[in-house]
Amino acid sequence: MTTEQARPTKPHHVVIVGAGFGGLECALRLAGAPVSITLIDRRNHHLFQPLLYQVATASLATSEIAWPIRYLLRGRPDVTTLFATVSGVDAQNKRVLFDDGDALSYDTLVLATGARHAYFGHDEWEPFAPGLKTLEDATTLRRRILVAFERAEREGDSSRRAALLTFVIVGAGPTGVELAGTIAELAQDTLPPDFRNIDTQKARVVLIEAGPRVLAGFADDLSAYAQASLESIGVEVILGQAVTECSADGVVYGGHTLQARTLIWAAGVRASPAAEWLGAAADRAGRLQVLPDLTVPGHSDIFAIGDTVEIADADGKPVPGIAPAAKQQGRYVAALIKARLHGEALAPFRYRHAGSLAQIGKRKAVIEFGSIKLRGTIAWWMWGIAHIYFLIGLRNRLSVALSWLWIHARDQRAARLITQGSSKVVG
Ligand SMILES: Cc1cc2nc3c(=O)[nH]c(=O)nc-3n(C[C@H](O)[C@H](O)[C@H](O)COP(=O)(O)OP(=O)(O)OC[C@H]3O[C@@H](n4cnc5c(N)ncnc54)[C@H](O)[C@@H]3O)c2cc1C
């Protein structure tokens, strides 16, 4: 049986591609509407990306930040979940195309396919400097970080040992800052008693940023605070230098070569190919340019939301690629679909910024909410409470809270597992 034959038979069929923050919110908010919904994702889980770096740094386990999509929607008989990869849209015949040649008809389509990291035209750097977007990315990084310490433990040559104990993060946005702070703490606080031949406290964590400051999206004083906090836990911050090469040996920036065996890319994003599927206009990062009601120009039955679109807020500034923006858009599209089914219209989408947060190591964070700026331990507590609040389910909230308490009380990170044997690991 094809996907088309298996398709629910209710009158209006909404197909949502992507069960990330935007797509899942749209499906949840369509509850009670006279529609049948098919939610398609190429992964079987919804992922809480803001805490991915904690999986990459062995602080949390994968199951603490991801949930099977099917399980999340088990109480919604109106939603069919499909584990499949969409490869195009046949807008003329109102069909979503799958990579295996299958297709599925829609009445209304919502594209919520997100973004991935981008290497500014240097995709050949990816094997040496992987980015962080999926659970696989996070476990790959975790393996590389932990393996670097393991190899250093039995490396006799001092320069090779130094390269193994050098960790370079490219890009000092929130993800780069959070990764750098946590890797530094892993080396400073968690690992020292476990090794005999190396002093993990001598590991170098180097954060390289092409722009003039870390956390460029925050106010100047908060980014200065973040930089000082990183430096206080041993992170070397290099600003105003673009990386011009990544290889198995390390990075080149500003004409310098830095020998390092672990590189992490946190510098740029590229939207999913949703704009290409429709032949629609896109910005330089591939983000589809949608109309104020989040429909694709020329296609009133196709919406696009979240990281895969470009849209301006009421002040004309681009809506940021963050989870609350994707969720607000998912909520708006659900409301508009419902309104249309009742023959009504809605005012254009309006983004409301709920604030920006970033953690810098285990007891510090920065928060900016309009004119309110917080830093230090109080900001860290608020950061922690906000993230626990947004996790799904009591079990995960308790589990993450307990993992964090353990890290604070004992400096222990429970998820320090290398899930391949020593002869198989990469890095
Ligand atoms: C490491 C990291 C840290 C972040 N930290 C924060 C933070 O602290 N705060 C914050 O607000 N935001 C943060 N973000 C950004 C936030 O996660 C995104 O803005 C948000 O996920 C966007 O939601 P979305 O629904 O557009 O896309 P996503 O949540 O990325 O969901 C897209 C979904 O589409 C699926 N998909 C993609 N292509 C296909 C296809 N062809 N076929 C089928 N399915 C497909 C994907 O599998 C995925 O499930 C972070 C992002 C990353 C990567």
XYZ file of N, CA and C in Angstrom, residues 198-328:
393
model
N 48.092 12.257 31.897
C 47.896 13.634 31.414
C 47.246 14.478 32.504
N 47.517 15.772 32.412
C 46.821 16.713 33.287
C 45.734 17.358 32.432
N 44.498 16.902 32.604
C 43.421 17.408 31.726
C 43.212 18.913 31.913
N 43.659 19.445 33.047
C 43.502 20.893 33.271
C 44.387 21.712 32.335
N 45.332 21.030 31.685
C 46.187 21.740 30.720
C 45.567 21.768 29.319
N 44.409 21.150 29.172
C 43.752 21.167 27.855
C 43.456 22.614 27.455
N 43.600 22.890 26.160
C 43.279 24.242 25.662
C 41.902 24.212 24.999
N 41.073 25.157 25.366
C 39.782 25.320 24.686
C 39.820 26.690 24.022
N 39.758 26.692 22.686
C 39.950 27.933 21.932
C 38.664 28.252 21.170
N 38.143 29.433 21.400
C 36.899 29.867 20.749
C 37.253 30.956 19.739
N 37.021 30.676 18.456
C 37.419 31.630 17.404
C 36.165 32.246 16.771
N 36.141 33.558 16.697
C 34.972 34.272 16.182
C 35.436 35.329 15.173
N 34.756 35.359 14.017
C 35.136 36.346 12.992
C 34.695 37.750 13.363
N 33.609 37.867 14.110
C 33.095 39.184 14.499
C 33.872 39.772 15.671
N 33.485 40.991 16.081
C 34.264 41.670 17.118
C 33.946 41.256 18.553
N 32.884 40.455 18.760
C 32.572 40.079 20.146
C 31.838 38.744 20.208
N 31.841 38.139 21.393
C 31.082 36.899 21.576
C 29.610 37.284 21.781
N 28.713 36.354 21.575
C 27.270 36.591 21.747
C 26.833 37.913 21.125
N 27.043 38.012 19.821
C 26.769 39.284 19.130
C 25.303 39.701 19.226
N 24.409 38.745 19.484
C 22.987 39.094 19.577
C 22.618 39.746 20.902
N 23.554 39.787 21.846
C 23.274 40.366 23.166
C 23.878 41.770 23.246
N 23.454 42.516 24.289
C 23.998 43.865 24.494
C 25.510 43.779 24.748
N 26.212 44.888 24.453
C 27.681 44.913 24.586
C 28.163 44.469 25.966
N 27.515 44.995 27.035
C 28.022 44.671 28.376
C 27.838 43.190 28.708
N 26.745 42.573 28.194
C 26.552 41.145 28.463
C 27.564 40.314 27.676
N 27.882 40.773 26.450
C 28.888 39.973 25.738
C 30.257 40.146 26.358
N 30.562 41.338 26.885
C 31.853 41.512 27.576
C 31.904 40.617 28.822
N 30.775 40.547 29.530
C 30.710 39.689 30.724
C 30.915 38.220 30.334
N 30.255 37.815 29.226
C 30.382 36.416 28.793
C 31.831 36.105 28.443
N 32.492 37.033 27.749
C 33.890 36.796 27.375
C 34.776 36.671 28.625
N 34.582 37.604 29.572
C 35.396 37.558 30.793
C 35.138 36.257 31.558
N 33.880 35.824 31.592
C 33.547 34.585 32.317
C 34.208 33.382 31.658
N 34.177 33.354 30.318
C 34.828 32.240 29.615
C 36.323 32.235 29.913
N 36.924 33.426 29.866
C 38.374 33.502 30.097
C 38.716 33.093 31.527
N 37.798 33.375 32.465
C 38.083 33.013 33.861
C 38.099 31.497 34.063
N 37.456 30.739 33.159
C 37.532 29.270 33.295
C 38.499 28.685 32.264
N 39.344 29.536 31.718
C 40.458 29.045 30.899
C 40.211 29.000 29.409
N 39.064 29.473 28.929
C 38.812 29.462 27.476
C 39.609 30.597 26.834
N 40.310 30.288 25.744
C 41.022 31.340 24.995
C 40.059 31.877 23.938
N 39.756 33.157 24.013
C 38.788 33.745 23.075
C 39.554 34.555 22.029
N 39.368 34.209 20.759
C 40.038 34.925 19.668
C 38.962 35.592 18.818
N 38.984 36.918 18.779
C 37.937 37.666 18.066
C 38.487 38.302 16.797
N 37.571 38.601 15.862
C 37.954 39.312 14.647
C 38.814 38.488 13.703
N 38.759 37.164 13.821
C 39.578 36.295 12.955
C 38.685 35.244 12.321
N 38.660 35.261 10.999
C 37.877 34.232 10.303
C 38.748 32.998 10.107
N 38.157 31.836 10.304
C 38.868 30.584 10.027
C 38.934 30.402 8.514
N 40.124 30.136 8.002
C 40.273 30.006 6.543
C 40.571 28.567 6.116
N 40.778 27.691 7.073
C 40.964 26.282 6.725
C 40.708 25.384 7.927
N 40.052 24.273 7.687
C 39.895 23.231 8.711
C 40.414 21.933 8.104
N 41.236 21.201 8.855
C 41.765 19.934 8.329
C 41.961 18.974 9.493
N 42.469 17.788 9.178
C 42.709 16.792 10.236
C 43.763 17.283 11.216
N 44.562 18.247 10.811
C 45.630 18.748 11.696
C 45.190 19.895 12.580
N 44.173 20.625 12.164
C 43.744 21.763 12.974
C 43.100 22.846 12.134
N 43.261 24.102 12.583
C 42.634 25.212 11.853
C 43.679 26.253 11.483
N 43.328 27.027 10.455
C 44.130 28.192 10.108
C 43.220 29.405 10.281
N 43.699 30.413 11.006
C 42.946 31.664 11.136
C 43.957 32.799 11.151
N 43.621 33.893 10.459
C 44.502 35.056 10.434
C 45.949 34.705 10.125
N 46.167 33.709 9.262
C 47.536 33.331 8.902
C 48.209 32.421 9.918
N 47.579 32.165 11.081
C 48.159 31.247 12.076
C 47.609 29.848 11.870
N 48.455 28.848 12.135
C 47.967 27.466 12.151
C 47.923 27.008 13.590
N 46.796 26.465 13.984
C 46.656 25.942 15.340
C 46.428 24.439 15.235
N 47.396 23.658 15.777
C 47.272 22.202 15.734
C 46.213 21.767 16.744
N 45.186 21.098 16.262
C 44.120 20.646 17.163
C 43.436 19.447 16.546
N 43.162 18.418 17.358
C 42.504 17.221 16.820
C 40.990 17.293 16.931
N 40.471 18.217 17.728
C 39.008 18.310 17.841
C 38.553 19.710 17.456
N 37.846 19.783 16.348
C 37.284 21.049 15.881
C 35.756 20.917 15.905
N 35.095 21.998 16.295
C 33.626 21.986 16.304
C 33.143 23.235 15.576
N 32.205 23.038 14.696
C 31.704 24.148 13.874
C 30.402 24.688 14.474
N 30.411 25.949 14.848
C 29.187 26.567 15.389
C 29.010 27.946 14.759
N 29.309 28.022 13.443
C 29.441 29.358 12.850
C 28.333 29.782 11.890
N 27.612 28.908 11.282
C 26.638 29.408 10.308
C 25.530 28.414 10.064
N 24.401 28.892 9.574
C 23.306 27.967 9.257
C 22.828 28.162 7.824
N 22.265 27.103 7.289
C 21.650 27.152 5.968
C 20.268 26.506 6.087
N 19.272 27.182 5.527
C 17.898 26.677 5.628
C 17.758 25.361 4.870
N 16.735 24.594 5.232
C 16.395 23.386 4.477
C 16.018 23.796 3.046
N 15.987 22.840 2.114
C 15.720 23.244 0.710
C 14.259 23.552 0.394
N 13.455 23.931 1.368
C 12.021 24.181 1.109
C 11.823 25.190 -0.024
N 12.650 26.243 -0.050
C 12.503 27.257 -1.120
C 12.788 26.631 -2.480
N 13.802 25.755 -2.521
C 14.131 25.094 -3.807
C 12.990 24.197 -4.269
N 12.366 23.489 -3.312
C 11.259 22.592 -3.681
C 10.164 23.351 -4.426
N 9.988 24.628 -4.071
C 8.879 25.408 -4.635
C 9.336 26.411 -5.679
N 10.641 26.494 -5.905
C 11.157 27.511 -6.815
C 10.847 28.908 -6.288
N 10.819 29.053 -4.966
C 10.432 30.342 -4.362
C 11.670 31.179 -4.038
N 11.459 32.490 -3.874
C 12.569 33.397 -3.566
C 13.114 33.092 -2.171
N 14.449 33.187 -2.051
C 15.088 32.894 -0.762
C 16.198 33.908 -0.520
N 16.607 34.044 0.756
C 17.735 34.937 1.054
C 19.051 34.168 0.887
N 20.171 34.806 1.285
C 21.470 34.168 1.033
C 21.661 32.874 1.808
N 20.945 32.754 2.941
C 21.045 31.520 3.733
C 20.017 30.484 3.287
N 19.373 30.721 2.146
C 18.414 29.755 1.617
C 17.047 29.821 2.268
N 16.804 30.864 3.112
C 15.506 30.939 3.806
C 14.433 31.462 2.851
N 13.335 30.720 2.836
C 12.218 31.055 1.956
C 11.575 32.374 2.419
N 11.330 33.274 1.473
C 10.733 34.560 1.860
C 9.219 34.448 1.796
N 8.593 34.431 2.958
C 7.143 34.219 3.030
C 6.400 35.550 3.130
N 5.096 35.491 2.885
C 4.238 36.666 3.021
C 3.899 36.874 4.501
N 3.334 38.029 4.858
C 3.059 38.292 6.285
C 2.139 37.273 6.954
N 1.358 36.504 6.162
C 0.541 35.454 6.802
C 1.252 34.091 6.732
N 2.543 34.124 6.444
C 3.414 32.936 6.415
C 3.103 31.978 5.263
N 2.339 32.446 4.280
C 2.160 31.617 3.077
C 3.298 31.916 2.108
N 3.507 30.948 1.223
C 4.537 31.098 0.196
C 3.937 31.916 -0.954
N 4.624 32.963 -1.439
C 4.054 33.778 -2.506
C 3.558 32.913 -3.677
N 2.326 33.159 -4.088
C 1.752 32.404 -5.211
C 1.122 31.084 -4.800
N 1.214 30.737 -3.513
C 0.667 29.446 -3.040
C -0.076 29.675 -1.719
N -1.343 30.078 -1.809
C -2.068 30.404 -0.569
C -2.335 29.159 0.281
N -2.139 27.963 -0.294
C -2.366 26.720 0.450
C -1.065 26.153 1.039
N 0.043 26.866 0.887
C 1.315 26.360 1.435
C 1.890 27.383 2.404
N 2.098 26.935 3.631
C 2.739 27.767 4.650
C 4.178 27.281 4.849
N 5.036 28.192 5.249
C 6.389 27.790 5.657
C 6.712 28.549 6.938
N 7.323 27.852 7.896
C 7.534 28.450 9.225
C 8.892 28.053 9.799
N 9.313 28.808 10.801
C 10.501 28.449 11.583
C 11.797 28.826 10.893
N 12.828 28.039 11.170
C 14.179 28.350 10.692
C 14.298 28.335 9.170
N 13.343 27.738 8.497
C 13.463 27.650 7.037
C 12.923 28.891 6.327
N 12.409 29.883 7.086
C 11.868 31.086 6.431
C 12.558 32.352 6.899
N 12.413 33.367 6.063
C 12.847 34.710 6.440
C 11.611 35.593 6.478
N 11.439 36.269 7.608
C 10.325 37.207 7.725
C 10.745 38.299 8.704
N 10.225 39.493 8.516
C 10.606 40.599 9.414
C 9.567 40.748 10.521
N 10.016 41.252 11.685
C 9.063 41.544 12.756
C 8.478 42.947 12.530
N 7.683 43.424 13.500
C 6.984 44.706 13.312
C 7.960 45.869 13.114
N 9.203 45.748 13.662
C 10.195 46.825 13.498
C 11.018 46.681 12.222
N 10.693 45.688 11.436
C 11.437 45.468 10.194
C 12.701 44.651 10.398
N 12.958 44.221 11.661
C 14.149 43.390 11.910
C 13.803 41.928 11.627
N 14.790 41.141 11.140
C 14.455 39.732 10.858
C 14.072 38.986 12.136
N 13.042 38.180 12.035
C 12.657 37.323 13.169
C 13.795 36.327 13.378
N 14.310 36.190 14.628
C 15.470 35.318 14.837
C 15.144 33.837 14.661
N 16.160 33.058 14.320
C 15.990 31.612 14.167
C 16.097 30.926 15.514
N 15.067 31.092 16.320
C 15.065 30.480 17.655
C 13.740 29.748 17.876
N 13.752 28.884 18.895
C 12.596 28.021 19.125
C 11.294 28.802 19.365
N 11.295 29.845 20.191
C 10.021 30.537 20.415
C 9.431 31.130 19.130
N 10.300 31.594 18.225
C 9.795 32.156 16.960
C 9.115 31.058 16.143
N 9.753 29.880 16.064
C 9.160 28.766 15.299
C 7.831 28.349 15.927
N 7.786 28.306 17.266
C 6.548 27.899 17.930
C 5.427 28.920 17.698
N 5.779 30.200 17.795
C 4.755 31.231 17.557
C 4.204 31.116 16.135
